[in-house]
Coordinates of C-alpha atoms and ligand atoms in Angstrom, one line a residue:
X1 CA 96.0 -39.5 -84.2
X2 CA 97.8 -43.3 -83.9
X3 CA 96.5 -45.6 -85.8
X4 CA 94.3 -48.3 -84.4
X5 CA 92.0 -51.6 -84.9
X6 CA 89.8 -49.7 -87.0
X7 CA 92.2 -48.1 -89.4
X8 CA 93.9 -51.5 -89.8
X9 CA 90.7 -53.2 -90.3
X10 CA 90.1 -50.8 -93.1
X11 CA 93.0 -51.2 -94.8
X12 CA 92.8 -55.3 -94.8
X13 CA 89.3 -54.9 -95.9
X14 CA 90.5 -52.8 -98.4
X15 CA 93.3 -55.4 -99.9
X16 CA 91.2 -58.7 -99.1
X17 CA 87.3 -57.5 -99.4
X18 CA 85.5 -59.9 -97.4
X19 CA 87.9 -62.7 -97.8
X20 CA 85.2 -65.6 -98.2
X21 CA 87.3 -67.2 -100.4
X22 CA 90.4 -67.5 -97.8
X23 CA 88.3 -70.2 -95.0
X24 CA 90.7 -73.0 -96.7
X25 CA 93.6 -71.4 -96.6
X26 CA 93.2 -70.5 -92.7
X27 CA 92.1 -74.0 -91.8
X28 CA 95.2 -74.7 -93.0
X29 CA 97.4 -72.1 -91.5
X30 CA 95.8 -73.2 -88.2
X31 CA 96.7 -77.1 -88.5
X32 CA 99.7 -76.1 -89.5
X33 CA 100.6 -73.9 -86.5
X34 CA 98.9 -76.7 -84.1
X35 CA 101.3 -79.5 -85.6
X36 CA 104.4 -77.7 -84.9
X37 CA 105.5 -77.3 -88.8
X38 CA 106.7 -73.7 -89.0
X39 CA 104.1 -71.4 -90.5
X40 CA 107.0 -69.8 -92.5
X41 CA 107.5 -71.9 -94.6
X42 CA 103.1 -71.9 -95.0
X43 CA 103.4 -68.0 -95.3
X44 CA 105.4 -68.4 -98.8
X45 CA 102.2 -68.2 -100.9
X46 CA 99.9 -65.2 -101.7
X47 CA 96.8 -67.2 -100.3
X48 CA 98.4 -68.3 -97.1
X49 CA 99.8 -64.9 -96.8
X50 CA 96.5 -63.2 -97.3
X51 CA 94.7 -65.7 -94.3
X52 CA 97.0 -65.3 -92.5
X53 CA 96.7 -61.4 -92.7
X54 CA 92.7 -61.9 -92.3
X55 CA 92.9 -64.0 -89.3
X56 CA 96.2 -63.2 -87.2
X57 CA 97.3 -60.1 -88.0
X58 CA 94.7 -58.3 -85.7
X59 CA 95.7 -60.4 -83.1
X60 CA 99.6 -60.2 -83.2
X61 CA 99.0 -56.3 -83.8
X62 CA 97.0 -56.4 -80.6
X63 CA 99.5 -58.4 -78.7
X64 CA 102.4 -56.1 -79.6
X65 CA 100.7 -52.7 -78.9
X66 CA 100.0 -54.0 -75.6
X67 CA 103.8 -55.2 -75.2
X68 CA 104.6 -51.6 -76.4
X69 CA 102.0 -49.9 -74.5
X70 CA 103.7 -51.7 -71.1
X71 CA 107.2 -50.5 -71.7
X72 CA 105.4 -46.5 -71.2
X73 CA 105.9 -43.1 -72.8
X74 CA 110.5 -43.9 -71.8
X75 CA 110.3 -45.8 -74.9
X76 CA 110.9 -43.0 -77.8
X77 CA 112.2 -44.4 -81.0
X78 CA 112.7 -42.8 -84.1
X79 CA 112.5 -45.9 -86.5
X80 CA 112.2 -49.5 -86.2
X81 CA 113.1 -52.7 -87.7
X82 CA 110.6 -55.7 -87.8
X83 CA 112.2 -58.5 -88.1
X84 CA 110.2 -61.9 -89.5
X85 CA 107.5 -59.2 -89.7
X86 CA 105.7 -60.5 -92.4
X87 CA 102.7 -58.5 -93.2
X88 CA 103.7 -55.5 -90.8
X89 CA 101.5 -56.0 -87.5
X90 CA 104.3 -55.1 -85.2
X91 CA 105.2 -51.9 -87.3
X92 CA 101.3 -51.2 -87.4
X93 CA 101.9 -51.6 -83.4
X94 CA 104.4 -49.5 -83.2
X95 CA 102.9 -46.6 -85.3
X96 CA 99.7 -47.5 -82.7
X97 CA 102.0 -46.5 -79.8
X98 CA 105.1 -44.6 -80.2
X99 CA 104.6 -41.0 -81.4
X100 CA 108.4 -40.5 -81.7
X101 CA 108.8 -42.9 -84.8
X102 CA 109.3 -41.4 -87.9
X103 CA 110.5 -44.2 -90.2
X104 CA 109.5 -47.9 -90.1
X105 CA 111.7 -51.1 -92.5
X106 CA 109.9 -54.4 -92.2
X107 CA 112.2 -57.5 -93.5
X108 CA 110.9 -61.1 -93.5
X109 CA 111.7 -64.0 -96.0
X110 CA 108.5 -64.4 -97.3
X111 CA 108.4 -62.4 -100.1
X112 CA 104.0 -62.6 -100.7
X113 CA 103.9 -61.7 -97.2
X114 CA 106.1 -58.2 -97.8
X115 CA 104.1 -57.8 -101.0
X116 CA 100.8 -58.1 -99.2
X117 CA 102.2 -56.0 -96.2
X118 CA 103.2 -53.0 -98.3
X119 CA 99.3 -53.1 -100.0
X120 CA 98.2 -53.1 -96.6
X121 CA 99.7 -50.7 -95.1
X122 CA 99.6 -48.4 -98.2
X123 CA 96.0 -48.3 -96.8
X124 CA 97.2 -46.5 -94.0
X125 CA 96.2 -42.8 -92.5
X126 CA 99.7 -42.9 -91.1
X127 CA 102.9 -41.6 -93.5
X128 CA 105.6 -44.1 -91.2
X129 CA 103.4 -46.8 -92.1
X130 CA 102.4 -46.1 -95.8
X131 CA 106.2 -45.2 -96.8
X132 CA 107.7 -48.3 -94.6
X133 CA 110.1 -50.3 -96.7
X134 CA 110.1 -54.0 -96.8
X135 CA 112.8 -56.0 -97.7
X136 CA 112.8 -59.7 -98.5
X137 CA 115.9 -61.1 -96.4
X138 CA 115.8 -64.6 -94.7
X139 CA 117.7 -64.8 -91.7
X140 CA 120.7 -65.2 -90.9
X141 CA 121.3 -62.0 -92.8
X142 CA 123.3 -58.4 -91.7
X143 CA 120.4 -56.0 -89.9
X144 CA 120.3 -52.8 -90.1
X145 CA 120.5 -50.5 -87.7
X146 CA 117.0 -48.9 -85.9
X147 CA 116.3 -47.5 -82.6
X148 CA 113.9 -49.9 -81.8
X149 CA 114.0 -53.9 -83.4
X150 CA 110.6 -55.8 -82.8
X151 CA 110.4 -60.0 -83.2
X152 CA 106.8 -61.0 -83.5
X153 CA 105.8 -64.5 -83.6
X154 CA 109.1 -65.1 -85.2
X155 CA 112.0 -65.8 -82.9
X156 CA 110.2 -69.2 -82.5
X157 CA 109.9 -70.0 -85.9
X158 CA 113.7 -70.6 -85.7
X159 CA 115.7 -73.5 -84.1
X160 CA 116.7 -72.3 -80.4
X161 CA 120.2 -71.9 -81.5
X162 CA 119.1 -69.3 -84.1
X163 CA 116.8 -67.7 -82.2
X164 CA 119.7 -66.8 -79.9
X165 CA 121.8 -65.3 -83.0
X166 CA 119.0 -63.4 -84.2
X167 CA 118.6 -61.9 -80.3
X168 CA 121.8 -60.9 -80.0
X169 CA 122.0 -59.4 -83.4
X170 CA 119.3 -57.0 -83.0
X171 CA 120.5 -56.2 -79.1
X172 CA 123.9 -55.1 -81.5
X173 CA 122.0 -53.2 -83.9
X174 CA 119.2 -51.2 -81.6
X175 CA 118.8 -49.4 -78.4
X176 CA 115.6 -51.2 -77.2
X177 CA 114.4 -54.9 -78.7
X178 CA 110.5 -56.5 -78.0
X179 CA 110.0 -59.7 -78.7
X180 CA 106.7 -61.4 -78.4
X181 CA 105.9 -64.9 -78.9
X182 CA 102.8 -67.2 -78.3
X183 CA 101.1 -66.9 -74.7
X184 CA 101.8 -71.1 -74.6
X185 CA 104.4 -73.3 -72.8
X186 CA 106.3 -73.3 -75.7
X187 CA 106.1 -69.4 -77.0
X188 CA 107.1 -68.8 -73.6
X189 CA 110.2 -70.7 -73.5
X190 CA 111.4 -69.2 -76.9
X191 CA 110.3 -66.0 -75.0
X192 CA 112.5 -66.7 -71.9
X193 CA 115.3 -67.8 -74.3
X194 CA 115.3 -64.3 -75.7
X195 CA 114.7 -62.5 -72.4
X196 CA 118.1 -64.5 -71.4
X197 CA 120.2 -63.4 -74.2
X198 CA 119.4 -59.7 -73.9
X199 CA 120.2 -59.7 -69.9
X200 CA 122.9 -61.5 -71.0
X201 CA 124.2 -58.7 -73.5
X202 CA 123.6 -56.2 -71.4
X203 CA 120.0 -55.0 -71.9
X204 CA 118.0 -54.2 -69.4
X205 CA 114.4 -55.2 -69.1
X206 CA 111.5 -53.0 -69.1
X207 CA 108.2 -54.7 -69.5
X208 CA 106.9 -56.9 -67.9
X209 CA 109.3 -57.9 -65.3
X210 CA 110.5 -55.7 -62.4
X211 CA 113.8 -57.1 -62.7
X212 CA 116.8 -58.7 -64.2
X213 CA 117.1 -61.4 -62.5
X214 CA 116.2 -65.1 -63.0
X215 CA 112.8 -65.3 -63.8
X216 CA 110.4 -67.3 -61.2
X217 CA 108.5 -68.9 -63.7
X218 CA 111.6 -70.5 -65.3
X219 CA 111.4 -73.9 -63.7
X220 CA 108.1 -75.4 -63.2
X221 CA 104.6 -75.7 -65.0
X222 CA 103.7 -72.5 -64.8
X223 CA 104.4 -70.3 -67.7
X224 CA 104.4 -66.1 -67.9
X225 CA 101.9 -64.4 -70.4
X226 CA 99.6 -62.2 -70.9
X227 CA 95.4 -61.5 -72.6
X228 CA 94.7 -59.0 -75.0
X229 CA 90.9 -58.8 -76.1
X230 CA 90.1 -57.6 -79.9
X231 CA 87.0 -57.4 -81.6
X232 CA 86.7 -59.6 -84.8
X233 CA 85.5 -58.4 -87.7
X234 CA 82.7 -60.2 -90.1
X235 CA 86.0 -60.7 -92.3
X236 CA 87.7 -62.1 -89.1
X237 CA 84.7 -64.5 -88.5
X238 CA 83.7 -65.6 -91.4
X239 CA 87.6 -66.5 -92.7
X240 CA 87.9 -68.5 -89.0
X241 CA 84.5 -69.4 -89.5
X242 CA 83.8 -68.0 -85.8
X243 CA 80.9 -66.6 -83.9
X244 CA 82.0 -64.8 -81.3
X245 CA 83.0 -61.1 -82.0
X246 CA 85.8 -61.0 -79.8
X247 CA 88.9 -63.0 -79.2
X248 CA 91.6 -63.4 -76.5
X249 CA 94.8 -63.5 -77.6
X250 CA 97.1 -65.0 -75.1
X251 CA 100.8 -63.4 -75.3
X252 CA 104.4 -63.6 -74.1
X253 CA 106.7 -60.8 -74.6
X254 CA 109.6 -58.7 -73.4
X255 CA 110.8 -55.4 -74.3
X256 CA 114.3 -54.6 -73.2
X257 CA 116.6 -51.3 -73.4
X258 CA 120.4 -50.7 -73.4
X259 CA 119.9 -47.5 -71.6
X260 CA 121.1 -47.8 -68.0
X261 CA 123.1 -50.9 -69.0
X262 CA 125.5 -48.7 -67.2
X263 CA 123.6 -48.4 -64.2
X264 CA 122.5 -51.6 -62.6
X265 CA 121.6 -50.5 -59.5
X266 CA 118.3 -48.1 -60.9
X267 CA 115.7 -49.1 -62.8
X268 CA 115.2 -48.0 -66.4
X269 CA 112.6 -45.5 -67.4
X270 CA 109.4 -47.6 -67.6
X271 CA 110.2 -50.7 -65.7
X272 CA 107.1 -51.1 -62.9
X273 CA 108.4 -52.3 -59.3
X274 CA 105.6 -55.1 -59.9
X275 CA 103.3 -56.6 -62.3
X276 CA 99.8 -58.0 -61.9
X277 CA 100.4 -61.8 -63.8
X278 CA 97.0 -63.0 -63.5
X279 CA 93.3 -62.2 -63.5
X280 CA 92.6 -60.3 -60.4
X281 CA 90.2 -62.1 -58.2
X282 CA 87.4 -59.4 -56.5
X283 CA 86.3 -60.7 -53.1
X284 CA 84.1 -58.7 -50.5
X285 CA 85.7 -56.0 -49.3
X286 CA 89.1 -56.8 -51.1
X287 CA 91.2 -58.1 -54.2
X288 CA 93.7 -60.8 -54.2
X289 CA 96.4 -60.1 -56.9
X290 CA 99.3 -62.2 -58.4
X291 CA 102.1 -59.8 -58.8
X292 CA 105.5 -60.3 -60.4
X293 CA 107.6 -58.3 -57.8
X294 CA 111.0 -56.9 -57.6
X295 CA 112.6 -58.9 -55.0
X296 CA 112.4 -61.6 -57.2
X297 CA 108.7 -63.8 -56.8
X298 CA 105.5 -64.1 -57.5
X299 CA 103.5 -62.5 -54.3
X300 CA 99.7 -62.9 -53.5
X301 CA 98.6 -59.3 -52.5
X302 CA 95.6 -58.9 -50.8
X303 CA 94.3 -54.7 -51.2
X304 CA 91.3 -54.4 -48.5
X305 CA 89.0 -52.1 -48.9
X306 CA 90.8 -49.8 -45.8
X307 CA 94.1 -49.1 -48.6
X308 CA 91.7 -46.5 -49.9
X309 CA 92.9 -45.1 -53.3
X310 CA 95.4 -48.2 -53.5
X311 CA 91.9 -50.3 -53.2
X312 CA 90.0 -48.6 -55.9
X313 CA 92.9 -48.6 -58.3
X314 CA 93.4 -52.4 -57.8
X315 CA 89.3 -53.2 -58.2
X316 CA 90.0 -51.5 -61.5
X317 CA 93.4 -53.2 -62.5
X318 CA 94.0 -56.0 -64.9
X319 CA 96.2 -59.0 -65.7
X320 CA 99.5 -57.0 -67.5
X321 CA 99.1 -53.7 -65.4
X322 CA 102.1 -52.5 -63.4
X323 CA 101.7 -53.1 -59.2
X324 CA 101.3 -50.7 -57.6
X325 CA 100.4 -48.5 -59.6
X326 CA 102.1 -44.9 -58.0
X327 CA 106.0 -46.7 -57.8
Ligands
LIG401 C1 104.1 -66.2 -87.5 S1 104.7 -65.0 -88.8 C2 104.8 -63.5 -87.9 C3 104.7 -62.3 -88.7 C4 104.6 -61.0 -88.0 N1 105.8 -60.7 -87.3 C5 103.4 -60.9 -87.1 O1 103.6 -60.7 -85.9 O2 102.3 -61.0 -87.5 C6 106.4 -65.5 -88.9 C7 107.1 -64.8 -90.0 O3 108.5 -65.1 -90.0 C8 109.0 -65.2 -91.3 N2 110.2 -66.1 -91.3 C9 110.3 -67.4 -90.9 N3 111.6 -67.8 -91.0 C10 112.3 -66.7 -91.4 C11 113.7 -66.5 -91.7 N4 114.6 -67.5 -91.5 N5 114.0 -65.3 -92.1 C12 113.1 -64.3 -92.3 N6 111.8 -64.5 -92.1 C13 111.4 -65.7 -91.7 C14 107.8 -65.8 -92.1 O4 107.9 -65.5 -93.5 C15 106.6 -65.1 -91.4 O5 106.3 -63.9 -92.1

């Protein structure tokens, strides 16, 4: 069985019990991520690294499964290097979603982040997660190799320049690269930055967009990204010193492949012909969608009740599902 919310719930409650005394700490993890000053650098202290594992590690764990989920069953890696993957959400994602993994390495610079990672995922009922090695290494260092190389909330933690190095490196170093930034104006232009240097290397895209080509939402003030919902726990709440039991975490990401680099004119394993990039809007009798399509543009579709099985599968799609949904 994949791990999931639960088991990594468990395993933080586990290594920070109910966290009461962490509220500070995330108060200032938050002001620090809303003035701009990179969290990094916030992340390099054992209290800051254990808020920052209470209140955003569910939520970049969520984000990534759901960019892993989107690249589909084609994706089948063996092992996989986190880079900047501080306390180990992405790897947690990827033991969430890829059954082929068998190994997981986790480097970041922060080494109270590693430290607390390692505890946590010690924790897990998964044996890639609780024998992953972490290594302290601050970029710009030599990366291993891996099958798969995730970058979670970190390209943007770097100065553009750097986050194109870093790119390129792990396109060199593995097969398929995700990369998943902040569902904001600015994540997303780190984000489009990144999708940019792996077209550029070669790579071909898988999730979300239907295409290598330039990306519509590359001019203007609209910006590409993506909800995932998770519960919070009482930890989660009470450390944010929230109400709700849920959150939306707002996402951008791309997962690109070299496989089929070779051959431009299919599309790699995966890759949908379309992709629903807003909330579908239910009207009588029909449902307007925003969809990403292949040709390149974003398209308003309108699926009336008379499409028939095409109708009921978009009254039950979301924003982030492939369109349509039979390619
Ligand atoms: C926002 S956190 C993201 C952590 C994790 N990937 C996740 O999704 O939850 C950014 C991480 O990047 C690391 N970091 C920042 N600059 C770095 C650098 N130059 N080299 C290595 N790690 C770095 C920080 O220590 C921190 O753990």
């Amino acid at each position: 069985m994949a791990v999931g919310e639960r088991d990594l719930d468990a395993a933080l409650d586990a290594v920070l019990g109910s966290g009461s005394e962490l509220a500070p700490a995330a108060a200032a993890l938050s002001a620090a991520y809303r003035s701009g000053r990179r969290p990094g650098e916030v992340l390099d202290d054992p209290t800051a690294a254990r808020a920052y594992a209470a209140v955003r590690m569910p939520a970049t764990f969520a984000a990534v499964r759901a960019a892993l989920r989107a690249a589909g069953p084609g994706l089948r890696p063996a092992t996989v290097l986190d880079i900047g993957g501080g306390t180990g959400a992405a790897v947690w994602a990827a033991a969430a979603t890829l059954p082929s993994l068998r190994s997981a390495h986790v480097l970041d610079g922060s080494a109270p982040a590693l430290a607390l990672g390692r505890r946590i995922a010690a924790g897990a009922p998964d044996p890639v997660l609780a024998g992953a090695t972490w290594t302290r290494a601050r970029w710009p260092v030599d990366l291993p190799g891996a099958d798969l190389a995730t970058l979670a909330y970190f390209a943007g933690e770097l100065p553009p320049e750097q986050q194109v190095a870093v790119v390129v490196a792990a396109a060199e170093r593995a097969g398929a690269v995700a990369v998943v930034e902040p569902g904001t104006p600015a994540g997303f232009a780190d984000l489009l930055r990144a999708r940019d240097t792996l077209v550029g290397t070669g790579f071909r895209i898988v999730a979300p967009c239907p295409h290598d080509l330039d990306c519509p939402w590359a001019t203007g003030s609209d910006w590409c990204h993506f909800p995932v919902r998770l519960p919070r726990s009482a930890r989660h709440r009470q450390v944010k010193g929230a109400r709700l039991g849920w959150e939306d975490e707002k996402f951008s990401y791309v997962v690109a492949v070299r496989d089929g680099a070779d051959r431009p004119e299919g599309r790699p394993e995966g890759r949908p012909e379309g992709r629903i990039v807003r909330h579908p809007v239910q009207r009588k009798g029909m449902v307007e969608l925003t969809v990403c399509a292949a040709r390149p543009g974003i398209e308003r579709v309108i699926v009336s009740k008379r499409s028939g099985a095409d109708y009921r599968a978009a009254r039950d799609a979301g924003w982030g599902d492939a369109w349509p949904p039979h390619p």
